[in-house]
Amino acid sequence: MLGLFKKKDRRLGSSSKRQYDIPLNKNDGADFLVLLIALMTFLAVLAMSGSFALSSMTKRWSSGLENKLTIEIPAEKSDGSLRSSEQIKGFTDKVLKSLEGNPGIKSAVMLEKDDIQELISPWLGDDMVLDDIPLPGLVSVELHVSTPEVLTGLAKDMALINDNIRIDTHETWLLSLLRVTGALQYSASFITLIIALTTIIAVAGGVRARMAIHREDVELLHLMGASDGYITKQFQRHALILAIKGALAGTIAGIIILLIINGVSGDAEGGMLPDMNLNAVHIVALIALPGFACLIAALASRFTVLRVLSAMP
Amino acid sequence: MLGLFKKKDRRLGSSSKRQYDIPLNKNDGADFLVLLIALMTFLAVLAMSGSFALSSMTKRWSSGLENKLTIEIPAEKSDGSLRSSEQIKGFTDKVLKSLEGNPGIKSAVMLEKDDIQELISPWLGDDMVLDDIPLPGLVSVELHVSTPEVLTGLAKDMALINDNIRIDTHETWLLSLLRVTGALQYSASFITLIIALTTIIAVAGGVRARMAIHREDVELLHLMGASDGYITKQFQRHALILAIKGALAGTIAGIIILLIINGVSGDAEGGMLPDMNLNAVHIVALIALPGFACLIAALASRFTVLRVLSAMP
Amino acid sequence: MIRFEHVGLRYGVGPEVLSDIDFTLEPGSFHFLTGPSGAGKTSLMRLMYLGRKPTRGLITMFGKSINQMEREQLASIRQRIGVVFQEFRLLPHLSAFDNVALPLRIIGRPEKEVQNNVDELLEWVGLGDYKRALPPTLSGGQQQRVAIARAVIARPKLLLADEPTGNLDDEIGVRLMNLFDQLNRMGTTIVVATHSQHIMDQFGHPRLALSEGGLKVEEKKHWIQKKIEGVF
Amino acid sequence: MIRFEHVGLRYGVGPEVLSDIDFTLEPGSFHFLTGPSGAGKTSLMRLMYLGRKPTRGLITMFGKSINQMEREQLASIRQRIGVVFQEFRLLPHLSAFDNVALPLRIIGRPEKEVQNNVDELLEWVGLGDYKRALPPTLSGGQQQRVAIARAVIARPKLLLADEPTGNLDDEIGVRLMNLFDQLNRMGTTIVVATHSQHIMDQFGHPRLALSEGGLKVEEKKHWIQKKIEGVF
Ligand SMILES: Nc1ncnc2c1ncn2[C@@H]1O[C@H](COP(=O)(O)OP(=O)(O)OP(=O)(O)O)[C@@H](O)[C@H]1O
Ligand SMILES: Nc1ncnc2c1ncn2[C@@H]1O[C@H](COP(=O)(O)OP(=O)(O)OP(=O)(O)O)[C@@H](O)[C@H]1O
Ligand SMILES: [Mg+2]
Ligand SMILES: [Mg+2]
């Protein structure tokens, strides 16, 4: 993969007759640095897109499925006796009032008999007459976001009204799933951060190691009266070329892997990539990533060389 | 983090009076190699445990929630007219018979009136009498595994009996979710593999780079009559110490991060770690990982040195 | 040109390698620097080419104290000094040609001038066939000649040569000493560190004699006197 | 001890640096190897210390053709050869002591013996105070003395010294040549490459004269004759 760039580099090198006094373009360890940067970029691309994919998955789930819940005032009390429809209506009103004051609630609608009939018609058929059946009070609630906090708050409010009131979140287990994906997403961002940090350390370390090999050459140039800029420029340029190679290779490899994964997860409705591809912010971030790696490499080399030089009289 | 191991290493070094002729224990680039191995191990630990966690999540979901579905023979035909309870019974029997011959089905039970009553009691109360209501035929089915293939097969079978029969998988969308996590898990294993490969390349590259620095020293020892084993041993031992440091640091860091993530995802029922901790195979794999990194480092150094030596007369 | 006043140098926490060095080199002078192995010849040169700062004392070069100079000024002073290092210090990945061309390129001379000057000088030191050779493929004496060529290519105001003929046979050694003499006549101040009694005798320049950290300047007349005394 | 028959050497695709070298060194002999810079002295030494294989011809060492030797045998032959490299080749991260001790450790001598022998030899070459010093902090001459000490510490059967006194003043140079003489009297075969007419004259050993790729053996009588002719 790295071989791809060799020819181009040679062409770059011949634009001026003589590029380096320090034999940086000789391959003692340069490939290694390229590989390192490629690897870091690759992993960062994967971690980042994983984070993005999780983010949009979480968003869709919590918006599509989760923001609705039903509050039920059962037709019978906990002791088994039936409530009158007036009692139920009273509770329902209280519940509605409490929900009105809650900023996390988008809408709350009491289900009328017709709605309930529709709800149970698959089992009982459309023609059933519900008049003489004691119906529970049902309130359909839509939330802005369903986070654990909102739900716990809601449960508390309801308990204040009557501890017999039940909250049905349709998919209670989905909540914990969301918590997991939230943690995963958090981890993915965290891993991206760690990768960025280690890239800095690793690239700086790699540059420093190469610098150590060439320390004597740098000192010699310094002793011959070469200015700090003259010397730094060579290292920086070199590091930049290596970083560009590595970052491009890593990004391309990462994108290929993403496409493959996308192909495998295939036409699953919950696929990862379709969402990611659409988001401009994410695309910009993915493009910025190799640029960032290059910046790190250039700066690391610059400061490493300057620090070595500043120790010379 | 790496500092932790310095003292120990020095102690190791003093077990014999003089360890290296080649100044490998001097720090020109060694820290860098340690960091690299630590990083690789760290990422591998994360990728591996991610893969494990996904695996057990997927398993639990598909077993706990997914293997049950309900087949419904509606009380009314598609044209709106009601079916007699005999007709419904007939269809139900056909369905049961078809299910018996299906190897993917664990159990199939026709729901009797009592079951249905229980099912709708939250809405209608326990005292309702269902005798004069036309009830749909309901068959509760439990599958061995619910894969898309099994479900499609089932749907075909039902359509053969009557195209009015509905299959209710409770959570159809969960299927696509499972497909996504399957892809994720596949990716995680894939990433682990890539990390292992790049570790090999990177460690070999790192060793080779250090080797290049010491090439002249190696040649000198060779010229003085040192045997290949004498020289190789020094490099291998050195690489091994570096790798042990790095691999330990990486594994520990990885486990710390996992514990943190576990803490964040907290007491969520769908937490990642609780499941992972229990599986002995996974624990062995996680312990084998740093060992593997060390092995790679030792072998890479051995073969790099041997190759350099074999080029000398 | 160069004035040392009470200059002392120690490496790290070691003993003082040079102590209380006092001397003045006039522009256009030519001195041998001599003394037993380990006396501090290379160390003294290191101070003169600004490779180290003295641990005490005052060094004045080109009429200005080096303590008062800015970093850029130091660089421009270094550009006017040519150095033949005892261990050559060629850049191993640059060809003989590029090694010799380096000082000209650092001061930004046009490439055409570089080509001509370097080609001519390499011919002159007998390395016309080795322009593209890398230093590790050159013999010891060939490397030393590259190092000498690199030191003189930019016509430095000050030339410091540390044991410049140690790896050369007498014929080519004398030839290069003559080159130094020629540069000296054109105004370059020269200091040559050497062990070779033979060379010092052949070229009768005044000597800076180092021993036990101290420096003694022996003017021409002085050591001729000593030599005559020794003979009789 | 050493027999070269029609030996030729070229580096890569370059011209033949050595061609048709024929000579025999008897055990216990002492030769100077001389010739102008670039004549191939170091290359010839390289063949003798098995640092390169000749591109043609036959080399017999210690009574056996080197082409027929196994890798282990080559290693054991190398252990019996001491080399002073022209560019010293000390291990920069090992102290002077450890550098000198290396040959003894490679052949697995007990540490106590190593300590005693190395200490004594370092004292003798005047580096008693520099045992713990790393080569880069030593002066050129000090490094050269470490290199010589390392070459002789294991009492080699064959000693090859390439320009061993180039960085040493006459006094210590003669002292080390006397050390070589002493080793020679105890049975070590010695070849010293040198440019120094002075040293060759002082120690009247036969010479191997290299020029233009060919080797001429000048026995003692022969070059004394030449010298006498030159004088008169
Ligand atoms: N970088 C250094 N660090 C510590 N000590 C040093 C360093 N360089 C030289 N020395 C010590 O300073 C003393 C003088 O060394 P220097 O190289 O100046 O001697 P010299 O006169 O050039 O000797 P030679 O003729 O052998 O080259 C020596 O004892 C040497 O060990
Ligand atoms: N590794 C090498 N690759 C290519 N050419 C080489 C190599 N080593 C030496 N040469 C060439 O072989 C020729 C002889 O070199 P050698 O070092 O043997 O000379 P020498 O007699 O030792 O000279 P000196 O007295 O200057 O040390 C020189 O022209 C040199 O350029
Ligand atoms: Mg010196
Ligand atoms: Mg030579």
CSV table of N, CA, C and O in Angstrom, one decimal, chain D residues 2-59:
chain,number,residue,atom,x,y,z
D,2,ILE,N,49.0,-17.2,6.8
D,2,ILE,CA,48.1,-16.6,5.8
D,2,ILE,C,48.7,-16.8,4.4
D,2,ILE,O,49.9,-16.5,4.2
D,3,ARG,N,47.9,-17.3,3.5
D,3,ARG,CA,48.4,-17.4,2.1
D,3,ARG,C,47.3,-16.9,1.2
D,3,ARG,O,46.2,-17.3,1.2
D,4,PHE,N,47.7,-15.9,0.4
D,4,PHE,CA,46.8,-15.4,-0.7
D,4,PHE,C,47.2,-15.9,-2.0
D,4,PHE,O,48.4,-15.8,-2.3
D,5,GLU,N,46.3,-16.4,-2.8
D,5,GLU,CA,46.7,-16.9,-4.1
D,5,GLU,C,45.7,-16.3,-5.2
D,5,GLU,O,44.5,-16.5,-5.1
D,6,HIS,N,46.3,-15.4,-6.0
D,6,HIS,CA,45.5,-14.8,-7.1
D,6,HIS,C,44.3,-14.1,-6.6
D,6,HIS,O,43.2,-14.2,-7.2
D,7,VAL,N,44.4,-13.5,-5.4
D,7,VAL,CA,43.2,-12.9,-4.8
D,7,VAL,C,42.8,-11.6,-5.5
D,7,VAL,O,43.7,-10.8,-5.8
D,8,GLY,N,41.6,-11.4,-5.8
D,8,GLY,CA,41.1,-10.2,-6.3
D,8,GLY,C,39.9,-9.7,-5.5
D,8,GLY,O,39.1,-10.5,-5.0
D,9,LEU,N,39.7,-8.4,-5.4
D,9,LEU,CA,38.5,-7.9,-4.7
D,9,LEU,C,37.9,-6.7,-5.4
D,9,LEU,O,38.7,-5.8,-5.8
D,10,ARG,N,36.7,-6.7,-5.6
D,10,ARG,CA,36.0,-5.5,-6.1
D,10,ARG,C,34.8,-5.2,-5.2
D,10,ARG,O,34.1,-6.1,-4.7
D,11,TYR,N,34.4,-3.9,-5.1
D,11,TYR,CA,33.2,-3.6,-4.3
D,11,TYR,C,32.1,-3.4,-5.3
D,11,TYR,O,32.2,-2.5,-6.2
D,12,GLY,N,31.1,-4.1,-5.2
D,12,GLY,CA,29.9,-4.0,-6.0
D,12,GLY,C,30.3,-4.1,-7.5
D,12,GLY,O,31.0,-5.1,-7.9
D,13,VAL,N,29.9,-3.1,-8.3
D,13,VAL,CA,30.2,-3.2,-9.7
D,13,VAL,C,31.5,-2.3,-10.1
D,13,VAL,O,31.8,-2.1,-11.2
D,14,GLY,N,32.1,-1.8,-9.0
D,14,GLY,CA,33.3,-0.9,-9.2
D,14,GLY,C,34.5,-1.7,-9.8
D,14,GLY,O,34.4,-2.9,-10.1
D,15,PRO,N,35.6,-1.0,-10.1
D,15,PRO,CA,36.8,-1.6,-10.6
D,15,PRO,C,37.4,-2.5,-9.5
D,15,PRO,O,37.0,-2.5,-8.4
D,16,GLU,N,38.3,-3.4,-10.0
D,16,GLU,CA,39.0,-4.2,-9.0
D,16,GLU,C,39.9,-3.4,-8.1
D,16,GLU,O,40.8,-2.7,-8.6
D,17,VAL,N,39.7,-3.4,-6.8
D,17,VAL,CA,40.5,-2.6,-5.9
D,17,VAL,C,41.8,-3.4,-5.7
D,17,VAL,O,42.9,-2.8,-5.6
D,18,LEU,N,41.7,-4.7,-5.5
D,18,LEU,CA,42.9,-5.5,-5.4
D,18,LEU,C,42.9,-6.5,-6.5
D,18,LEU,O,41.8,-7.1,-6.8
D,19,SER,N,44.0,-6.8,-7.2
D,19,SER,CA,44.0,-7.8,-8.2
D,19,SER,C,45.3,-8.6,-8.1
D,19,SER,O,46.4,-8.1,-8.0
D,20,ASP,N,45.1,-9.9,-8.3
D,20,ASP,CA,46.2,-10.9,-8.3
D,20,ASP,C,47.2,-10.7,-7.2
D,20,ASP,O,48.4,-10.6,-7.4
D,21,ILE,N,46.6,-10.7,-6.0
D,21,ILE,CA,47.5,-10.6,-4.8
D,21,ILE,C,48.0,-12.0,-4.4
D,21,ILE,O,47.2,-12.9,-4.3
D,22,ASP,N,49.3,-12.1,-4.3
D,22,ASP,CA,49.9,-13.4,-4.0
D,22,ASP,C,50.9,-13.1,-2.9
D,22,ASP,O,51.9,-12.4,-3.1
D,23,PHE,N,50.7,-13.7,-1.7
D,23,PHE,CA,51.8,-13.6,-0.7
D,23,PHE,C,51.5,-14.7,0.3
D,23,PHE,O,50.4,-15.2,0.5
D,24,THR,N,52.5,-14.9,1.1
D,24,THR,CA,52.4,-15.9,2.2
D,24,THR,C,53.0,-15.2,3.5
D,24,THR,O,54.1,-14.6,3.4
D,25,LEU,N,52.3,-15.2,4.6
D,25,LEU,CA,52.9,-14.7,5.8
D,25,LEU,C,53.1,-15.9,6.7
D,25,LEU,O,52.2,-16.7,7.0
D,26,GLU,N,54.4,-16.1,7.1
D,26,GLU,CA,54.7,-17.2,8.0
D,26,GLU,C,54.3,-16.9,9.4
D,26,GLU,O,54.2,-15.7,9.8
D,27,PRO,N,53.9,-17.9,10.2
D,27,PRO,CA,53.6,-17.7,11.6
D,27,PRO,C,54.7,-17.0,12.3
D,27,PRO,O,55.9,-17.3,12.1
D,28,GLY,N,54.4,-16.0,13.1
D,28,GLY,CA,55.4,-15.3,13.9
D,28,GLY,C,56.1,-14.2,13.1
D,28,GLY,O,57.1,-13.6,13.6
D,29,SER,N,55.6,-13.9,11.9
D,29,SER,CA,56.3,-12.8,11.1
D,29,SER,C,55.7,-11.4,11.5
D,29,SER,O,54.6,-11.3,12.2
D,30,PHE,N,56.4,-10.4,11.1
D,30,PHE,CA,55.9,-9.0,11.4
D,30,PHE,C,56.1,-8.2,10.1
D,30,PHE,O,57.2,-8.1,9.6
D,31,HIS,N,55.0,-7.7,9.5
D,31,HIS,CA,55.1,-7.0,8.3
D,31,HIS,C,54.5,-5.6,8.4
D,31,HIS,O,53.5,-5.4,9.1
D,32,PHE,N,55.1,-4.7,7.7
D,32,PHE,CA,54.3,-3.4,7.5
D,32,PHE,C,53.6,-3.5,6.2
D,32,PHE,O,54.1,-4.1,5.2
D,33,LEU,N,52.4,-2.9,6.1
D,33,LEU,CA,51.6,-2.8,4.9
D,33,LEU,C,51.6,-1.4,4.5
D,33,LEU,O,51.1,-0.5,5.3
D,34,THR,N,52.1,-1.1,3.3
D,34,THR,CA,52.2,0.3,3.0
D,34,THR,C,51.7,0.6,1.5
D,34,THR,O,51.4,-0.4,0.8
D,35,GLY,N,51.6,1.8,1.2
D,35,GLY,CA,51.0,2.2,-0.1
D,35,GLY,C,50.3,3.5,0.0
D,35,GLY,O,49.9,3.9,1.1
D,36,PRO,N,50.1,4.2,-1.1
D,36,PRO,CA,49.5,5.5,-1.0
D,36,PRO,C,48.0,5.4,-0.6
D,36,PRO,O,47.4,4.3,-0.6
D,37,SER,N,47.4,6.5,-0.2
D,37,SER,CA,46.0,6.6,0.2
D,37,SER,C,45.1,6.0,-0.9
D,37,SER,O,45.2,6.5,-2.0
D,38,GLY,N,44.3,5.1,-0.5
D,38,GLY,CA,43.4,4.6,-1.5
D,38,GLY,C,43.9,3.4,-2.3
D,38,GLY,O,43.3,2.8,-3.2
D,39,ALA,N,45.2,2.9,-1.9
D,39,ALA,CA,45.8,1.8,-2.6
D,39,ALA,C,45.1,0.5,-2.3
D,39,ALA,O,45.2,-0.5,-3.1
D,40,GLY,N,44.5,0.4,-1.1
D,40,GLY,CA,43.8,-0.9,-0.8
D,40,GLY,C,44.3,-1.5,0.4
D,40,GLY,O,44.0,-2.7,0.7
D,41,LYS,N,45.0,-0.8,1.3
D,41,LYS,CA,45.5,-1.4,2.5
D,41,LYS,C,44.4,-1.9,3.4
D,41,LYS,O,44.4,-3.0,3.9
D,42,THR,N,43.4,-1.0,3.6
D,42,THR,CA,42.3,-1.4,4.5
D,42,THR,C,41.5,-2.6,3.8
D,42,THR,O,41.1,-3.5,4.5
D,43,SER,N,41.4,-2.5,2.5
D,43,SER,CA,40.7,-3.6,1.8
D,43,SER,C,41.4,-4.9,2.0
D,43,SER,O,40.7,-6.0,2.3
D,44,LEU,N,42.7,-4.9,1.9
D,44,LEU,CA,43.5,-6.1,2.1
D,44,LEU,C,43.3,-6.7,3.5
D,44,LEU,O,43.1,-7.9,3.8
D,45,MET,N,43.3,-5.7,4.5
D,45,MET,CA,43.1,-6.1,5.9
D,45,MET,C,41.8,-6.8,6.1
D,45,MET,O,41.6,-7.7,6.8
D,46,ARG,N,40.8,-6.2,5.4
D,46,ARG,CA,39.4,-6.6,5.5
D,46,ARG,C,39.3,-8.1,5.1
D,46,ARG,O,38.6,-8.9,5.6
D,47,LEU,N,40.1,-8.4,4.0
D,47,LEU,CA,40.1,-9.8,3.6
D,47,LEU,C,40.7,-10.7,4.7
D,47,LEU,O,40.3,-11.8,4.9
D,48,MET,N,41.8,-10.2,5.3
D,48,MET,CA,42.5,-11.0,6.3
D,48,MET,C,41.7,-11.2,7.5
D,48,MET,O,41.8,-12.2,8.2
D,49,TYR,N,40.9,-10.2,8.0
D,49,TYR,CA,40.1,-10.5,9.2
D,49,TYR,C,38.7,-11.0,8.8
D,49,TYR,O,37.8,-11.0,9.6
D,50,LEU,N,38.6,-11.5,7.6
D,50,LEU,CA,37.3,-12.2,7.2
D,50,LEU,C,36.1,-11.3,7.2
D,50,LEU,O,35.0,-11.7,7.5
D,51,GLY,N,36.4,-10.0,7.0
D,51,GLY,CA,35.3,-9.0,6.9
D,51,GLY,C,34.6,-9.0,5.6
D,51,GLY,O,33.5,-8.5,5.4
D,52,ARG,N,35.3,-9.6,4.6
D,52,ARG,CA,34.7,-9.7,3.2
D,52,ARG,C,35.3,-11.0,2.6
D,52,ARG,O,36.4,-11.4,3.0
D,53,LYS,N,34.5,-11.5,1.7
D,53,LYS,CA,35.1,-12.6,0.9
D,53,LYS,C,35.7,-12.0,-0.4
D,53,LYS,O,35.1,-11.1,-0.9
D,54,PRO,N,36.8,-12.6,-0.8
D,54,PRO,CA,37.4,-12.1,-2.1
D,54,PRO,C,36.5,-12.4,-3.2
D,54,PRO,O,35.7,-13.4,-3.2
D,55,THR,N,36.5,-11.5,-4.3
D,55,THR,CA,35.7,-11.8,-5.4
D,55,THR,C,36.3,-12.9,-6.3
D,55,THR,O,35.6,-13.6,-7.1
D,56,ARG,N,37.6,-13.1,-6.1
D,56,ARG,CA,38.3,-14.3,-6.8
D,56,ARG,C,39.5,-14.7,-6.0
D,56,ARG,O,40.0,-13.9,-5.2
D,57,GLY,N,40.1,-15.8,-6.3
D,57,GLY,CA,41.3,-16.3,-5.7
D,57,GLY,C,41.0,-17.1,-4.5
D,57,GLY,O,39.9,-17.3,-4.1
D,58,LEU,N,42.1,-17.5,-3.8
D,58,LEU,CA,42.1,-18.4,-2.7
D,58,LEU,C,42.8,-17.9,-1.5
D,58,LEU,O,43.9,-17.4,-1.6
D,59,ILE,N,42.1,-17.9,-0.4
D,59,ILE,CA,42.7,-17.4,0.8
D,59,ILE,C,42.8,-18.6,1.8
D,59,ILE,O,41.8,-19.2,2.1
